[in-house]
């Protein structure tokens, strides 16, 4: 896992070294084990390395015999199989990423169709003057770019683009409105004006600093329902999960996993325990002294039944006030998802345990139909089944806004239109919508930024092309049954790990942010209401009232969103240095 960045100029001049090196400095946390630099003709590229595979010879940039050069952030899990396929190639390294170079030479822009993994790749071919950017189909690994009259720049994180001076850190109103109303932003455009995402599965060709071609591969099948019964589906699930977890464990460094006690992470641990001779290190976080559900007891039972080494971590109110500024800094592409808080502390604990790779359960809900909104949308129309997901924003009806936050649902409307293909059920359309935006721009961004802030790589075995091909096409009744989602996964887990209690009623994962905010609601409300970034769209008096009522569920989440946004804006837009204390960080 690494950080990558670069600039291609439009006038053919070599990019200024100081600008490219400033991008490297901004991404150093992503790659503490080394760095590389390439400069020739009209391009300069850097890579900061977190060494996971081929510790000895895997430094980047990587080159083929024709001088084509690659920098990459990611893991190509099927590199062993690809080496066997390319038996006529002489490899210079044992790196998994070298395969992409040779595949590009052989297949051009279609090289990504052979890759099984997570990746953000930049390839430059000096013989044609072409730069190629590519991102994996689920968008597990991030990649951003910015275009200007002087050329095009790309980077693993947006702040590398604006800290280099290539583009300014200016707020995009629609992105801000999306963040406030939905907790994440959608589509190609980010919350920064002039900074765009390479979309999941997209391949972009660039010449003379201008985009000349785009292609995109899909993570999910077009449509279709598999004709399969529950028994055969469980067997197929076992085979697919074993294959995915097996390749996701390929590493030359210690690895472990995040265990929540829920269905998805318990299934991952069950398969890891089967495939590993040594006990798996499983980390679980909980919240003592609060009303939030604490998953540590159930996770402990699951870990014990599977012979795992269970490591329990507590997230306290003090952690909230101390870590939130650092989390806001790390989330340069923001997601107001309170799960960023425990994820950040778990990542620090994993690094302390000597782990450089973590497997986690992201993607299980999206592929196997786990969310309550999927159950709602799958109902007949006369039971409310025609309602749209995310029809109401966080601040709708709260009486806090000066006026309407416009266009906040435009990106979701587009995603719904694109997902509604012939042959898909309502459930499949909802799953595809979440895979297009919620998954890459909230859950996976959270995982990437929080882990990379501590030099830890996150891997997601459910987000695998073979798992997706199996799970997405399952009949709806194998996903949702008797009011529960992920039915086939629950049945498999009930057979393999009864201690997981997969059919018992569980409370959803929550972080008691409203409870903690309410204890300091009067003081905190005044500080947040005084921020110019918040006053731009909120009534200050109403903000203070909202924070005083933060013990209520909706008010608490709205207050949390404003608090996160205020801290994020102070650092990333206003360029303030945030101290490790929320109250100090909000002082003018």
Coordinates of C-alpha atoms in Angstrom, one line a residue:
X1 CA 0.0 0.0 0.0
X2 CA 1.3 3.4 -0.9
X3 CA 0.7 6.9 -2.0
X4 CA 1.1 8.0 -5.6
X5 CA 1.0 11.4 -7.3
X6 CA 2.2 13.1 -10.5
X7 CA 1.9 16.0 -13.0
X8 CA 1.8 16.0 -16.8
X9 CA 2.2 19.4 -18.4
X10 CA 0.4 20.6 -21.4
X11 CA 3.3 22.5 -22.9
X12 CA 5.8 19.6 -22.8
X13 CA 8.0 21.1 -20.1
X14 CA 9.2 19.0 -17.1
X15 CA 7.0 19.8 -14.1
X16 CA 8.7 21.8 -11.4
X17 CA 10.6 19.5 -9.1
X18 CA 9.5 21.4 -6.0
X19 CA 5.8 21.0 -6.8
X20 CA 6.1 17.2 -7.3
X21 CA 8.2 16.8 -4.2
X22 CA 5.6 18.7 -2.2
X23 CA 3.0 16.1 -3.3
X24 CA 5.4 13.4 -2.0
X25 CA 5.7 15.1 1.4
X26 CA 1.9 15.3 1.6
X27 CA 1.6 11.6 1.1
X28 CA 4.5 10.4 3.2
X29 CA 2.1 9.0 5.9
X30 CA 0.8 6.5 3.3
X31 CA 4.3 5.1 2.6
X32 CA 6.7 5.3 5.5
X33 CA 9.0 2.6 4.2
X34 CA 10.4 4.4 1.2
X35 CA 9.9 6.7 -1.8
X36 CA 10.6 6.9 -5.5
X37 CA 10.7 9.6 -8.1
X38 CA 10.4 9.7 -11.9
X39 CA 10.9 12.7 -14.2
X40 CA 11.1 12.7 -17.9
X41 CA 9.8 14.8 -20.8
X42 CA 6.5 16.3 -19.7
X43 CA 5.9 14.2 -16.6
X44 CA 7.0 13.9 -13.0
X45 CA 5.6 11.1 -10.7
X46 CA 6.3 10.0 -7.1
X47 CA 5.5 7.0 -4.9
X48 CA 5.7 6.6 -1.1
X49 CA 5.8 3.0 -0.2
X50 CA 4.3 0.9 2.5
X51 CA 6.1 -2.4 1.9
X52 CA 3.7 -5.4 2.0
X53 CA 4.8 -7.8 -0.8
X54 CA 8.4 -8.2 -2.1
X55 CA 10.1 -6.3 0.6
X56 CA 13.5 -6.6 -1.1
X57 CA 13.0 -5.7 -4.7
X58 CA 9.5 -4.1 -4.9
X59 CA 10.5 -0.4 -4.7
X60 CA 8.8 1.8 -7.2
X61 CA 8.8 3.2 -9.8
X62 CA 8.8 -0.1 -11.8
X63 CA 10.0 -0.3 -15.4
X64 CA 9.6 -2.7 -18.3
X65 CA 12.3 -3.3 -20.9
X66 CA 10.7 -0.6 -23.2
X67 CA 11.0 2.1 -20.5
X68 CA 7.3 2.2 -19.6
X69 CA 7.1 3.2 -16.0
X70 CA 4.5 2.5 -13.2
X71 CA 3.7 3.8 -9.8
X72 CA 0.8 2.1 -7.9
X73 CA -1.1 2.0 -4.7
X74 CA -2.6 -1.3 -4.0
X75 CA -2.4 -5.1 -4.1
X76 CA -2.8 -7.4 -7.1
X77 CA -4.0 -10.5 -5.3
X78 CA -3.8 -12.8 -8.3
X79 CA -0.2 -12.0 -9.1
X80 CA 0.9 -15.6 -8.7
X81 CA -1.6 -16.8 -11.2
X82 CA -0.7 -13.9 -13.6
X83 CA 3.0 -14.8 -13.5
X84 CA 2.1 -18.3 -14.6
X85 CA 0.0 -16.9 -17.4
X86 CA 2.8 -14.6 -18.6
X87 CA 5.3 -17.4 -18.7
X88 CA 7.2 -15.8 -21.5
X89 CA 8.0 -12.6 -19.5
X90 CA 11.2 -12.1 -17.6
X91 CA 10.3 -10.3 -14.4
X92 CA 12.7 -7.9 -12.7
X93 CA 11.1 -8.1 -9.3
X94 CA 8.8 -10.3 -7.2
X95 CA 6.3 -7.3 -6.8
X96 CA 2.7 -8.0 -7.4
X97 CA 2.4 -4.6 -9.2
X98 CA 5.0 -5.4 -11.9
X99 CA 2.3 -7.6 -13.5
X100 CA 0.3 -4.5 -14.5
X101 CA 3.2 -3.2 -16.6
X102 CA 3.4 -6.3 -18.7
X103 CA -0.3 -6.6 -19.0
X104 CA -0.5 -3.0 -20.2
X105 CA 2.2 -3.7 -22.8
X106 CA 0.2 -6.7 -24.1
X107 CA -3.4 -5.6 -23.8
X108 CA -3.3 -1.8 -23.7
X109 CA -6.1 -0.1 -21.7
X110 CA -7.8 -3.5 -21.2
X111 CA -5.0 -4.6 -18.9
X112 CA -7.2 -4.0 -15.9
X113 CA -9.6 -6.8 -16.9
X114 CA -6.9 -9.3 -15.7
X115 CA -6.4 -7.8 -12.3
X116 CA -8.0 -9.2 -9.2
X117 CA -7.3 -6.7 -6.4
X118 CA -7.5 -3.2 -5.1
X119 CA -5.4 -0.6 -6.9
X120 CA -4.8 2.9 -8.1
X121 CA -2.3 2.8 -10.9
X122 CA -0.4 5.3 -13.0
X123 CA 1.5 4.1 -16.1
X124 CA 3.6 6.4 -18.3
X125 CA 4.7 5.2 -21.8
X126 CA 7.5 7.6 -23.0
X127 CA 7.3 6.1 -26.5
X128 CA 3.8 7.4 -27.0
X129 CA 3.8 10.2 -24.5
X130 CA 0.7 8.6 -22.9
X131 CA -0.2 8.6 -19.2
X132 CA -2.8 6.1 -18.0
X133 CA -4.7 6.2 -14.6
X134 CA -6.7 3.2 -13.4
X135 CA -8.8 2.5 -10.3
X136 CA -10.2 -0.9 -9.1
X137 CA -13.8 -1.6 -9.9
X138 CA -15.1 -1.2 -6.3
X139 CA -13.1 2.0 -5.7
X140 CA -11.3 0.4 -2.7
X141 CA -8.2 2.5 -3.4
X142 CA -8.6 6.3 -4.0
X143 CA -7.3 8.3 -6.9
X144 CA -8.0 12.0 -7.7
X145 CA -7.0 14.4 -10.4
X146 CA -7.2 18.1 -11.3
X147 CA -7.1 19.7 -14.7
X148 CA -5.9 23.2 -15.5
X149 CA -4.5 25.1 -18.4
X150 CA -1.0 24.0 -17.4
X151 CA -1.8 20.3 -17.5
X152 CA -3.2 17.6 -15.2
X153 CA -2.2 16.4 -11.8
X154 CA -3.2 13.2 -9.9
X155 CA -2.8 12.0 -6.3
X156 CA -4.0 9.4 -3.8
X157 CA -5.4 12.1 -1.6
X158 CA -6.9 15.5 -2.5
X159 CA -4.8 17.5 -0.1
X160 CA -1.6 16.5 -2.0
X161 CA -3.1 18.4 -5.0
X162 CA -4.0 21.6 -3.1
X163 CA -0.9 21.6 -0.9
X164 CA 1.3 21.4 -4.0
X165 CA -0.4 24.6 -5.2
X166 CA -1.6 23.0 -8.4
X167 CA -5.2 23.8 -7.4
X168 CA -6.7 25.8 -4.6
X169 CA -8.7 24.3 -1.6
X170 CA -12.0 25.9 -2.5
X171 CA -15.4 24.5 -1.4
X172 CA -17.9 23.2 -3.9
X173 CA -21.4 24.0 -2.7
X174 CA -23.1 20.9 -4.0
X175 CA -20.5 18.7 -2.4
X176 CA -20.9 20.5 0.9
X177 CA -24.7 20.0 0.7
X178 CA -24.3 16.3 0.0
X179 CA -21.9 15.9 3.0
X180 CA -24.3 17.7 5.3
X181 CA -27.4 15.9 4.2
X182 CA -26.1 12.4 3.5
X183 CA -22.7 12.3 5.3
X184 CA -20.8 11.6 2.1
X185 CA -20.4 13.0 -1.4
X186 CA -21.2 11.4 -4.7
X187 CA -19.9 10.9 -8.2
X188 CA -16.9 12.3 -10.0
X189 CA -16.8 15.7 -8.4
X190 CA -15.5 16.1 -4.9
X191 CA -16.2 18.7 -2.2
X192 CA -13.3 20.7 -3.6
X193 CA -13.8 22.8 -6.7
X194 CA -11.5 21.6 -9.4
X195 CA -10.7 18.2 -7.9
X196 CA -12.3 15.1 -9.3
X197 CA -12.3 11.4 -8.6
X198 CA -11.2 8.7 -11.0
X199 CA -14.4 6.7 -10.8
X200 CA -14.4 3.1 -9.5
X201 CA -13.3 0.8 -12.4
X202 CA -12.3 3.8 -14.6
X203 CA -9.3 3.9 -16.9
X204 CA -8.3 7.3 -18.1
X205 CA -5.8 8.0 -21.0
X206 CA -4.0 11.3 -21.0
X207 CA -1.8 12.9 -23.6
X208 CA -0.1 16.4 -23.5
X209 CA -1.8 17.1 -20.2
X210 CA -5.4 16.4 -21.5
X211 CA -7.7 13.5 -21.1
X212 CA -8.2 11.8 -24.5
X213 CA -10.1 8.6 -23.6
X214 CA -12.1 7.1 -20.7
X215 CA -13.2 3.5 -20.1
X216 CA -14.9 1.8 -17.2
X217 CA -15.3 -1.8 -16.0
X218 CA -18.2 -2.8 -13.7
X219 CA -17.8 -4.4 -10.3
X220 CA -21.3 -5.9 -10.4
X221 CA -22.8 -8.1 -13.1
X222 CA -25.2 -6.4 -15.5
X223 CA -28.3 -8.3 -14.4
X224 CA -29.7 -11.8 -14.0
X225 CA -30.8 -14.0 -11.1
X226 CA -29.0 -17.3 -10.5
X227 CA -31.1 -20.5 -10.4
X228 CA -29.7 -22.0 -7.2
X229 CA -31.2 -23.4 -4.0
X230 CA -30.1 -22.6 -0.5
X231 CA -28.0 -25.7 0.0
X232 CA -26.0 -25.2 -3.2
X233 CA -25.7 -21.5 -2.4
X234 CA -24.1 -22.2 0.9
X235 CA -21.6 -24.5 -0.7
X236 CA -20.8 -22.0 -3.4
X237 CA -20.4 -19.3 -0.7
X238 CA -18.0 -21.4 1.2
X239 CA -15.9 -21.9 -1.9
X240 CA -15.9 -18.3 -3.0
X241 CA -15.2 -17.0 0.5
X242 CA -12.3 -19.4 1.0
X243 CA -10.8 -18.3 -2.4
X244 CA -11.1 -14.6 -1.6
X245 CA -9.8 -14.7 2.0
X246 CA -6.9 -16.9 0.8
X247 CA -5.7 -14.4 -1.8
X248 CA -6.4 -11.5 0.5
X249 CA -3.9 -13.0 3.0
X250 CA -1.0 -12.9 0.6
X251 CA 1.5 -10.7 2.3
X252 CA 5.2 -10.8 3.4
X253 CA 4.3 -9.0 6.7
X254 CA 2.1 -9.8 9.7
X255 CA -1.7 -9.5 9.2
X256 CA -4.8 -9.6 11.4
X257 CA -8.4 -8.5 11.2
X258 CA -11.1 -6.2 12.7
X259 CA -13.8 -8.1 14.5
X260 CA -17.0 -6.3 15.3
X261 CA -19.0 -9.4 16.5
X262 CA -21.3 -8.9 13.5
X263 CA -22.1 -11.3 10.6
X264 CA -19.5 -10.0 8.1
X265 CA -16.4 -9.8 10.3
X266 CA -17.3 -13.1 12.0
X267 CA -17.5 -14.8 8.6
X268 CA -14.1 -13.4 7.6
X269 CA -12.5 -14.5 10.9
X270 CA -14.1 -18.0 10.5
X271 CA -12.4 -18.4 7.1
X272 CA -9.1 -16.9 8.3
X273 CA -9.1 -19.4 11.2
X274 CA -9.6 -22.2 8.8
X275 CA -6.8 -21.1 6.5
X276 CA -4.2 -20.2 9.1
X277 CA -2.1 -22.5 11.2
X278 CA -1.5 -19.9 13.9
X279 CA -4.1 -18.0 15.9
X280 CA -5.4 -14.9 14.0
X281 CA -5.1 -11.6 15.8
X282 CA -8.6 -10.1 16.0
X283 CA -9.2 -6.5 17.3
X284 CA -12.5 -5.3 18.7
X285 CA -13.5 -1.9 20.0
X286 CA -16.2 -1.0 22.4
X287 CA -17.7 1.9 24.4
X288 CA -17.7 1.6 28.2
X289 CA -20.0 3.7 30.4
X290 CA -22.4 4.7 27.6
X291 CA -25.8 3.7 26.3
X292 CA -24.2 2.4 23.0
X293 CA -24.3 -1.3 22.3
X294 CA -20.9 -2.8 23.2
X295 CA -20.0 -5.7 20.9
X296 CA -16.9 -6.9 22.8
X297 CA -18.6 -9.7 24.7
X298 CA -20.1 -11.4 21.6
X299 CA -16.8 -10.8 19.6
X300 CA -14.9 -12.5 22.5
X301 CA -17.2 -15.5 22.2
X302 CA -16.7 -15.7 18.5
X303 CA -12.9 -15.3 18.8
X304 CA -12.6 -17.9 21.5
X305 CA -14.6 -20.4 19.5
X306 CA -12.3 -20.0 16.6
X307 CA -9.0 -20.0 18.6
X308 CA -8.2 -16.4 17.7
X309 CA -6.0 -14.1 19.8
X310 CA -8.6 -11.5 20.8
X311 CA -7.5 -7.9 21.5
X312 CA -10.1 -5.6 23.1
X313 CA -9.9 -1.8 22.9
X314 CA -12.0 0.8 24.7
X315 CA -13.0 4.0 23.0
X316 CA -13.8 6.6 25.7
X317 CA -15.3 10.1 25.8
X318 CA -11.8 11.4 26.3
X319 CA -10.8 9.7 23.0
X320 CA -13.6 11.5 21.3
X321 CA -12.5 15.0 22.3
X322 CA -8.8 14.2 21.8
X323 CA -8.9 12.2 18.5
X324 CA -11.6 14.0 16.5
X325 CA -9.3 16.8 15.2
X326 CA -6.8 14.2 14.0
X327 CA -9.6 12.3 12.3
X328 CA -10.9 15.4 10.6
X329 CA -7.4 16.1 9.3
X330 CA -7.1 12.5 8.0
X331 CA -10.5 12.6 6.2
X332 CA -9.5 15.1 3.5
X333 CA -12.2 13.7 1.3
X334 CA -14.8 14.0 4.1
X335 CA -17.3 11.5 5.3
X336 CA -19.3 12.5 8.4
X337 CA -19.6 8.8 9.4
X338 CA -19.1 8.5 13.2
X339 CA -17.5 5.1 12.5
X340 CA -14.4 7.0 11.5
X341 CA -13.6 7.5 15.2
X342 CA -13.3 3.8 16.3
X343 CA -11.7 2.9 13.0
X344 CA -9.0 5.4 13.6
X345 CA -8.2 4.1 17.1
X346 CA -8.4 0.5 15.9
X347 CA -5.8 1.3 13.2
X348 CA -3.4 2.7 15.8
X349 CA -3.9 -0.4 17.9
X350 CA -3.2 -2.7 15.0
X351 CA 0.1 -0.8 14.2
X352 CA 1.0 -1.1 17.9
X353 CA 0.4 -4.9 17.7
X354 CA 2.9 -5.1 14.8
X355 CA 0.3 -5.6 12.1
X356 CA 0.7 -3.9 8.7
X357 CA -2.3 -5.6 7.0
X358 CA -5.9 -5.8 8.3
X359 CA -8.8 -7.7 6.8
X360 CA -12.3 -6.3 7.5
X361 CA -15.9 -7.0 6.6
X362 CA -16.8 -4.0 4.4
X363 CA -19.0 -4.9 1.5
X364 CA -20.9 -7.7 3.2
X365 CA -24.0 -5.6 3.6
X366 CA -24.0 -4.2 0.1
X367 CA -23.4 -7.6 -1.6
X368 CA -25.6 -9.8 0.5
X369 CA -28.5 -7.4 1.3
X370 CA -27.8 -6.5 4.9
X371 CA -29.2 -3.0 5.4
X372 CA -32.7 -2.3 6.7
X373 CA -33.3 0.1 3.8
X374 CA -33.0 -2.9 1.5
X375 CA -35.8 -4.7 3.3
X376 CA -37.9 -1.6 3.1
X377 CA -37.4 -1.1 -0.6
X378 CA -38.1 -4.7 -1.3
X379 CA -41.7 -4.6 0.1
X380 CA -44.7 -4.3 -2.1
X381 CA -45.8 -0.7 -2.9
X382 CA -48.8 -1.0 -0.6
X383 CA -46.4 -1.6 2.3
X384 CA -44.2 1.4 1.5
X385 CA -41.8 -0.4 -0.8
X386 CA -41.6 2.3 -3.5
X387 CA -39.9 4.8 -1.2
X388 CA -36.5 6.0 -2.3
X389 CA -33.4 5.4 -0.2
X390 CA -32.1 8.6 1.6
X391 CA -35.2 10.5 0.7
X392 CA -34.8 12.7 3.8
X393 CA -31.6 14.6 4.6
X394 CA -30.0 15.0 8.0
X395 CA -31.2 18.6 8.4
X396 CA -34.6 18.3 6.8
X397 CA -37.2 19.6 9.3
X398 CA -34.6 20.5 12.0
X399 CA -35.2 24.2 11.8
X400 CA -31.5 24.9 11.7
X401 CA -30.9 26.0 8.1
X402 CA -31.1 29.5 6.7
X403 CA -32.6 28.1 3.5
X404 CA -32.7 25.0 1.4
X405 CA -29.5 23.0 0.8
X406 CA -30.0 22.6 -3.0
X407 CA -29.0 19.8 -5.2
X408 CA -27.9 17.5 -2.4
X409 CA -29.7 14.5 -3.9
X410 CA -28.8 15.1 -7.5
X411 CA -25.9 12.6 -7.4
X412 CA -28.1 10.0 -5.9
X413 CA -30.7 10.5 -8.5
X414 CA -28.1 9.9 -11.2
X415 CA -26.8 6.8 -9.4
X416 CA -30.4 5.4 -9.2
X417 CA -30.9 6.1 -12.9
X418 CA -27.7 4.4 -13.9
X419 CA -28.4 1.4 -11.6
X420 CA -32.0 0.7 -12.8
X421 CA -31.1 -1.6 -15.6
X422 CA -33.4 -4.1 -17.2
X423 CA -33.5 -7.5 -15.5
X424 CA -32.5 -6.2 -12.0
X425 CA -34.8 -6.5 -9.0
X426 CA -35.6 -3.5 -6.8
X427 CA -33.1 -5.0 -4.3
X428 CA -30.4 -5.3 -6.9
X429 CA -30.9 -1.7 -7.9
X430 CA -30.6 -0.5 -4.3
X431 CA -27.4 -2.6 -3.9
X432 CA -25.9 -1.2 -7.1
X433 CA -26.7 2.4 -5.9
X434 CA -24.9 1.8 -2.7
X435 CA -21.9 0.2 -4.5
X436 CA -21.7 3.3 -6.7
X437 CA -21.3 5.9 -4.0
X438 CA -22.0 5.0 -0.4
X439 CA -19.4 2.2 -0.5
X440 CA -16.5 3.9 -2.1
X441 CA -17.1 7.5 -0.9
X442 CA -18.0 6.7 2.7
X443 CA -17.1 3.2 4.0
X444 CA -13.9 2.6 1.9
X445 CA -12.7 6.2 2.2
X446 CA -13.1 5.9 6.0
X447 CA -11.1 2.6 6.0
X448 CA -8.4 3.9 3.7
X449 CA -7.7 7.2 5.4
X450 CA -7.9 6.0 9.0
X451 CA -5.6 3.0 8.4
X452 CA -3.2 4.8 6.1
X453 CA -2.8 7.5 8.8
X454 CA -1.1 4.8 10.8
X455 CA 0.8 3.0 8.0
X456 CA -1.6 0.0 8.0
X457 CA -3.2 -1.5 4.9
X458 CA -6.9 -2.4 4.9
X459 CA -8.2 -5.4 2.8
X460 CA -11.8 -6.2 2.1
X461 CA -12.4 -9.9 1.1
X462 CA -16.1 -9.4 0.4
X463 CA -15.2 -6.8 -2.3
X464 CA -13.8 -9.3 -4.7
X465 CA -14.9 -9.8 -8.3
X466 CA -15.6 -13.5 -7.7
X467 CA -17.6 -12.9 -4.5
X468 CA -19.6 -10.1 -6.3
X469 CA -20.4 -12.3 -9.3
X470 CA -21.8 -14.9 -6.9
X471 CA -23.6 -12.7 -4.3
X472 CA -25.2 -10.1 -6.5
X473 CA -27.0 -12.6 -8.6
X474 CA -28.4 -14.6 -5.7
X475 CA -32.2 -14.7 -5.6
X476 CA -33.7 -12.0 -3.4
X477 CA -35.1 -14.6 -1.0
X478 CA -31.6 -15.9 -0.3
X479 CA -30.6 -12.4 0.7
X480 CA -33.7 -11.3 2.7
X481 CA -35.9 -13.8 4.6
X482 CA -38.1 -13.5 7.6
X483 CA -37.3 -9.8 8.0
X484 CA -33.5 -10.4 8.1
X485 CA -30.9 -9.5 5.5
X486 CA -27.8 -11.6 4.6
X487 CA -29.8 -14.7 5.0
X488 CA -27.4 -17.0 3.1
X489 CA -24.4 -15.6 5.0
X490 CA -26.3 -16.1 8.3
X491 CA -27.1 -19.7 7.4
X492 CA -23.4 -20.4 6.5
X493 CA -22.2 -18.8 9.8
X494 CA -24.8 -20.7 11.9
X495 CA -23.3 -23.9 10.6
X496 CA -19.6 -22.9 10.9
X497 CA -19.6 -20.7 14.0
X498 CA -22.7 -21.1 16.2
X499 CA -21.1 -18.8 18.8
X500 CA -21.7 -15.9 16.4
X501 CA -25.5 -16.3 17.0
X502 CA -26.2 -15.0 13.5
X503 CA -30.0 -15.2 13.8
X504 CA -30.2 -13.4 17.1
X505 CA -31.5 -9.8 17.2
X506 CA -28.6 -7.4 17.4
X507 CA -28.5 -3.6 17.7
X508 CA -26.8 -1.7 14.9
X509 CA -23.3 -0.4 15.4
X510 CA -23.4 3.0 16.9
X511 CA -20.9 5.5 18.4
X512 CA -22.4 7.6 21.3
X513 CA -21.5 10.9 19.7
X514 CA -24.8 12.5 20.7
X515 CA -24.4 11.5 24.3
X516 CA -20.9 12.9 24.5
X517 CA -21.8 16.1 22.7
X518 CA -24.8 16.7 24.9
X519 CA -22.7 16.8 28.0
X520 CA -21.0 19.9 26.7
X521 CA -23.8 21.1 24.5
X522 CA -24.0 24.7 25.7
X523 CA -20.3 25.4 25.3
X524 CA -19.8 23.4 22.1
X525 CA -22.9 24.8 20.5
X526 CA -21.6 28.4 20.9
X527 CA -18.3 27.4 19.4
X528 CA -19.8 25.7 16.4
X529 CA -22.4 28.3 15.8
X530 CA -19.6 31.0 15.7
X531 CA -17.8 29.3 12.8
X532 CA -18.1 31.2 9.5
X533 CA -18.3 27.9 7.7
X534 CA -21.5 27.0 9.7
X535 CA -23.0 30.5 9.8
X536 CA -23.0 30.4 5.9
X537 CA -26.0 28.1 5.9
X538 CA -27.2 27.8 9.5
X539 CA -29.0 30.1 12.0
X540 CA -26.6 30.5 14.9
X541 CA -29.3 30.5 17.6
X542 CA -30.8 27.3 16.1
X543 CA -27.4 25.7 16.1
X544 CA -27.0 26.3 19.8
X545 CA -30.4 24.9 20.5
X546 CA -29.5 21.8 18.4
X547 CA -26.4 21.1 20.5
X548 CA -28.4 21.5 23.7
X549 CA -30.8 18.8 22.4
X550 CA -28.0 16.5 21.2
X551 CA -29.1 13.7 23.6
X552 CA -32.0 13.1 21.1
X553 CA -31.2 10.8 18.2
X554 CA -31.8 13.0 15.2
X555 CA -30.5 16.2 16.9
X556 CA -27.4 14.3 18.1
X557 CA -26.5 13.1 14.6
X558 CA -27.1 16.6 13.1
X559 CA -24.9 18.2 15.9
X560 CA -22.2 15.6 15.2
X561 CA -22.4 16.4 11.5
X562 CA -21.9 20.1 12.1
X563 CA -19.1 19.5 14.6
X564 CA -17.2 17.3 12.1
X565 CA -17.8 19.7 9.3
X566 CA -16.6 22.7 11.3
X567 CA -13.4 21.0 12.2
X568 CA -12.9 19.7 8.6
X569 CA -13.5 23.1 7.1
X570 CA -11.1 24.8 9.6
X571 CA -8.2 22.6 8.5
X572 CA -8.8 21.8 4.9
X573 CA -10.4 25.0 3.6
X574 CA -9.2 27.6 6.2
X575 CA -5.7 26.0 6.6
X576 CA -5.8 26.1 10.5
X577 CA -3.5 23.7 12.4
X578 CA -5.8 21.7 14.7
X579 CA -4.6 20.9 18.2
X580 CA -5.6 17.5 19.7
X581 CA -8.5 19.0 21.6
X582 CA -11.9 19.8 20.0
X583 CA -12.6 22.9 22.0
X584 CA -9.1 24.4 21.3
X585 CA -9.5 23.5 17.6
X586 CA -12.7 25.5 17.3
X587 CA -11.3 28.7 18.9
X588 CA -10.8 31.6 16.6

